[in-house]
Amino acid sequence: MDEVEAQQDISEVLAKAPQTPDALAIRAWLKTRQGDLAGAKNDLDLAMATNTFIYRGWFTKVQDALGRGSQADADAAFRDAFRGI
């Protein structure tokens, strides 16, 4: 199998879940390999923004607990956050 066929196979798999951060990052890599640097940057920007949104959801409770100085609440919030990772 050559590189073009491999990229096509990967593209077909990514088409099933195109908006997940991992898929967007892989798609950005593919676009880079194909010379579409602007498209790759857009996909990578979206992947990073999506990850930031996900992390913000996971760690907001942790930040609140740390801000209040509550180690027990921070530990509990970290446990909850790490379950999502």
XYZ file of N, CA, C and O in Angstrom:
340
model
N 0.852 -1.176 0.000
C 0.000 0.000 0.000
C 0.898 1.239 0.000
O 1.816 1.346 0.787
N 0.609 2.160 -0.878
C 1.423 3.367 -0.927
C 0.824 4.450 -0.029
O -0.245 4.290 0.564
N 1.544 5.557 0.064
C 1.134 6.646 0.960
C -0.225 7.223 0.588
O -1.041 7.522 1.452
N -0.494 7.369 -0.682
C -1.769 7.931 -1.139
C -2.924 7.025 -0.709
O -3.951 7.511 -0.208
N -2.770 5.728 -0.886
C -3.811 4.787 -0.464
C -4.000 4.824 1.052
O -5.133 4.778 1.545
N -2.891 4.909 1.790
C -2.981 4.964 3.253
C -3.720 6.223 3.691
O -4.575 6.180 4.578
N -3.404 7.359 3.069
C -4.092 8.597 3.414
C -5.577 8.513 3.090
O -6.411 9.004 3.840
N -5.917 7.868 1.979
C -7.328 7.706 1.616
C -8.041 6.836 2.652
O -9.159 7.146 3.065
N -7.401 5.746 3.074
C -7.991 4.885 4.099
C -8.223 5.651 5.392
O -9.282 5.538 6.012
N -7.229 6.442 5.797
C -7.365 7.238 7.021
C -8.482 8.258 6.855
O -9.299 8.450 7.750
N -8.565 8.891 5.700
C -9.600 9.889 5.444
C -10.990 9.269 5.554
O -11.919 9.891 6.082
N -11.145 8.061 5.057
C -12.441 7.382 5.141
C -12.819 7.093 6.593
O -13.974 7.260 6.980
N -11.854 6.684 7.388
C -12.117 6.437 8.811
C -12.487 7.739 9.509
O -13.442 7.797 10.289
N -11.753 8.805 9.218
C -12.008 10.093 9.859
C -13.361 10.670 9.464
O -13.957 11.427 10.226
N -13.847 10.324 8.299
C -15.139 10.841 7.845
C -16.270 10.390 8.765
O -17.300 11.053 8.861
N -16.069 9.304 9.483
C -17.095 8.792 10.393
C -17.203 9.619 11.668
O -18.243 9.634 12.308
N -16.131 10.292 12.081
C -16.132 11.112 13.305
C -15.259 12.334 13.053
O -14.222 12.503 13.687
N -15.663 13.205 12.134
C -14.755 14.252 11.678
C -14.508 15.395 12.651
O -13.559 16.139 12.473
N -15.314 15.562 13.673
C -15.174 16.737 14.525
C -14.566 16.442 15.899
O -14.519 17.322 16.743
N -14.102 15.231 16.130
C -13.427 14.972 17.394
C -12.034 15.594 17.332
O -11.443 15.691 16.257
N -11.502 16.037 18.478
C -10.166 16.654 18.454
C -9.093 15.750 17.851
O -8.243 16.229 17.091
N -9.135 14.466 18.157
C -8.128 13.550 17.604
C -8.254 13.456 16.088
O -7.256 13.473 15.369
N -9.478 13.353 15.600
C -9.691 13.263 14.156
C -9.257 14.552 13.465
O -8.642 14.510 12.395
N -9.560 15.686 14.080
C -9.156 16.963 13.501
C -7.630 17.080 13.429
O -7.083 17.579 12.441
N -6.945 16.623 14.466
C -5.481 16.682 14.474
C -4.895 15.777 13.388
O -3.959 16.165 12.685
N -5.455 14.595 13.236
C -4.974 13.685 12.196
C -5.273 14.267 10.819
O -4.442 14.222 9.910
N -6.462 14.846 10.680
C -6.815 15.466 9.404
C -5.869 16.629 9.088
O -5.472 16.821 7.936
N -5.473 17.377 10.111
C -4.517 18.468 9.918
C -3.183 17.916 9.416
O -2.556 18.494 8.524
N -2.769 16.798 9.991
C -1.531 16.169 9.534
C -1.649 15.753 8.064
O -0.745 16.000 7.265
N -2.782 15.139 7.713
C -2.983 14.734 6.328
C -2.948 15.932 5.386
O -2.331 15.884 4.326
N -3.627 17.005 5.784
C -3.644 18.196 4.936
C -2.242 18.787 4.788
O -1.888 19.281 3.719
N -1.448 18.717 5.845
C -0.067 19.190 5.765
C 0.704 18.371 4.740
O 1.434 18.913 3.909
N 0.532 17.064 4.804
C 1.217 16.175 3.858
C 0.793 16.447 2.422
O 1.562 16.249 1.496
N -0.455 16.917 2.256
C -0.988 17.180 0.917
C -0.717 18.617 0.468
O -1.125 19.019 -0.610
N -0.049 19.402 1.315
C 0.291 20.769 0.956
C -0.775 21.802 1.276
O -0.627 22.971 0.936
N -1.854 21.393 1.934
C -2.934 22.316 2.294
C -2.657 22.869 3.698
O -3.286 22.484 4.674
N -1.687 23.780 3.789
C -1.266 24.289 5.093
C -2.345 25.137 5.754
O -2.531 25.065 6.969
N -3.076 25.911 4.982
C -4.148 26.729 5.562
C -5.255 25.838 6.122
O -5.761 26.077 7.231
N -5.617 24.804 5.387
C -6.633 23.864 5.872
C -6.159 23.120 7.104
O -6.926 22.891 8.041
N -4.873 22.756 7.111
C -4.304 22.070 8.270
C -4.338 22.967 9.497
O -4.711 22.526 10.594
N -3.992 24.226 9.323
C -4.006 25.168 10.439
C -5.424 25.324 10.983
O -5.637 25.319 12.186
N -6.403 25.436 10.092
C -7.795 25.577 10.532
C -8.250 24.362 11.335
O -8.892 24.503 12.377
N -7.932 23.162 10.836
C -8.322 21.950 11.559
C -7.630 21.868 12.918
O -8.246 21.505 13.915
N -6.341 22.222 12.958
C -5.608 22.147 14.216
C -6.110 23.202 15.200
O -6.241 22.927 16.398
N -6.424 24.395 14.698
C -7.001 25.427 15.569
C -8.303 24.937 16.190
O -8.546 25.123 17.384
N -9.145 24.303 15.382
C -10.422 23.793 15.892
C -10.198 22.666 16.903
O -10.863 22.608 17.940
N -9.234 21.788 16.626
C -8.933 20.702 17.570
C -8.483 21.260 18.913
O -8.918 20.801 19.971
N -7.630 22.277 18.859
C -7.119 22.868 20.103
C -8.235 23.589 20.856
O -8.324 23.496 22.081
N -9.094 24.288 20.148
C -10.209 24.984 20.795
C -11.174 23.986 21.419
O -11.678 24.201 22.533
N -11.408 22.883 20.728
C -12.300 21.851 21.256
C -11.707 21.236 22.514
O -12.410 21.048 23.513
N -10.408 20.928 22.480
C -9.763 20.377 23.676
C -9.817 21.358 24.830
O -10.050 20.963 25.973
N -9.606 22.638 24.540
C -9.678 23.648 25.593
C -11.060 23.661 26.210
O -11.214 23.722 27.434
N -12.092 23.584 25.384
C -13.469 23.565 25.880
C -13.704 22.339 26.767
O -14.285 22.440 27.845
N -13.231 21.195 26.314
C -13.399 19.958 27.096
C -12.663 20.071 28.425
O -13.215 19.764 29.483
N -11.402 20.513 28.385
C -10.631 20.643 29.622
C -11.256 21.646 30.570
O -11.282 21.438 31.771
N -11.777 22.738 30.024
C -12.413 23.743 30.874
C -13.588 23.108 31.621
O -13.775 23.337 32.801
N -14.358 22.293 30.928
C -15.469 21.607 31.581
C -15.001 20.663 32.674
O -15.612 20.571 33.735
N -13.901 19.967 32.425
C -13.393 19.008 33.407
C -12.777 19.696 34.616
O -12.881 19.191 35.735
N -12.108 20.809 34.410
C -11.292 21.378 35.470
C -11.863 22.631 36.135
O -11.249 23.176 37.041
N -13.040 23.076 35.735
C -13.648 24.251 36.359
C -13.881 24.017 37.853
O -13.606 24.895 38.675
N -14.378 22.840 38.201
C -14.618 22.525 39.617
C -13.304 22.480 40.396
O -13.254 22.883 41.552
N -12.265 21.992 39.760
C -10.956 21.945 40.412
C -10.483 23.374 40.697
O -10.039 23.681 41.808
N -10.589 24.237 39.700
C -10.167 25.622 39.887
C -10.946 26.286 41.017
O -10.364 27.017 41.825
N -12.238 26.032 41.080
C -13.066 26.609 42.137
C -12.590 26.123 43.508
O -12.424 26.916 44.441
N -12.366 24.828 43.635
C -11.921 24.268 44.916
C -10.549 24.815 45.312
O -10.317 25.138 46.487
N -9.648 24.930 44.346
C -8.327 25.470 44.650
C -8.432 26.933 45.084
O -7.751 27.361 46.015
N -9.297 27.668 44.420
C -9.502 29.070 44.777
C -10.059 29.242 46.178
O -9.748 30.225 46.862
N -10.871 28.292 46.606
C -11.428 28.329 47.962
C -10.468 27.753 48.993
O -10.716 27.817 50.192
N -9.379 27.161 48.527
C -8.402 26.578 49.440
C -8.845 25.260 50.045
O -8.402 24.892 51.127
N -9.702 24.529 49.335
C -10.223 23.265 49.852
C -9.527 22.089 49.177
O -9.856 21.716 48.045
N -8.581 21.501 49.887
C -7.848 20.367 49.323
C -8.767 19.173 49.090
O -8.670 18.507 48.064
N -9.673 18.912 50.031
C -10.570 17.761 49.883
C -11.454 17.915 48.649
O -11.619 16.964 47.870
N -12.007 19.115 48.448
C -12.845 19.342 47.272
C -12.019 19.290 45.992
O -12.483 18.791 44.961
N -10.792 19.799 46.042
C -9.914 19.755 44.872
C -9.577 18.308 44.518
O -9.618 17.934 43.342
N -9.274 17.492 45.526
C -8.985 16.077 45.271
C -10.182 15.382 44.625
O -10.029 14.631 43.665
N -11.371 15.656 45.146
C -12.589 15.050 44.592
C -12.826 15.527 43.158
O -13.197 14.741 42.273
N -12.611 16.807 42.928
C -12.819 17.361 41.585
C -11.793 16.797 40.602
O -12.127 16.514 39.448
N -10.549 16.629 41.052
C -9.545 16.006 40.179
C -9.943 14.575 39.838
O -9.819 14.146 38.693
N -10.431 13.834 40.818
C -10.874 12.463 40.551
C -11.948 12.444 39.467
O -11.893 11.637 38.544
N -12.916 13.340 39.593
C -13.987 13.411 38.596
C -13.436 13.791 37.223
O -13.833 13.221 36.217
N -12.528 14.763 37.207
C -11.954 15.211 35.942
C -11.155 14.092 35.270
O -11.258 13.881 34.060
N -10.368 13.373 36.051
C -9.525 12.331 35.480
C -10.334 11.147 34.976
O -9.875 10.391 34.117
N -11.540 10.982 35.458
C -12.407 9.919 34.918
C -12.771 10.217 33.469
O -13.017 9.306 32.686
N -12.838 11.503 33.131
C -13.210 11.895 31.777
C -12.072 11.825 30.780
O -12.291 11.868 29.586
N -10.862 11.726 31.282
C -9.701 11.752 30.383
C -9.433 10.354 29.835
O -9.524 9.397 30.459
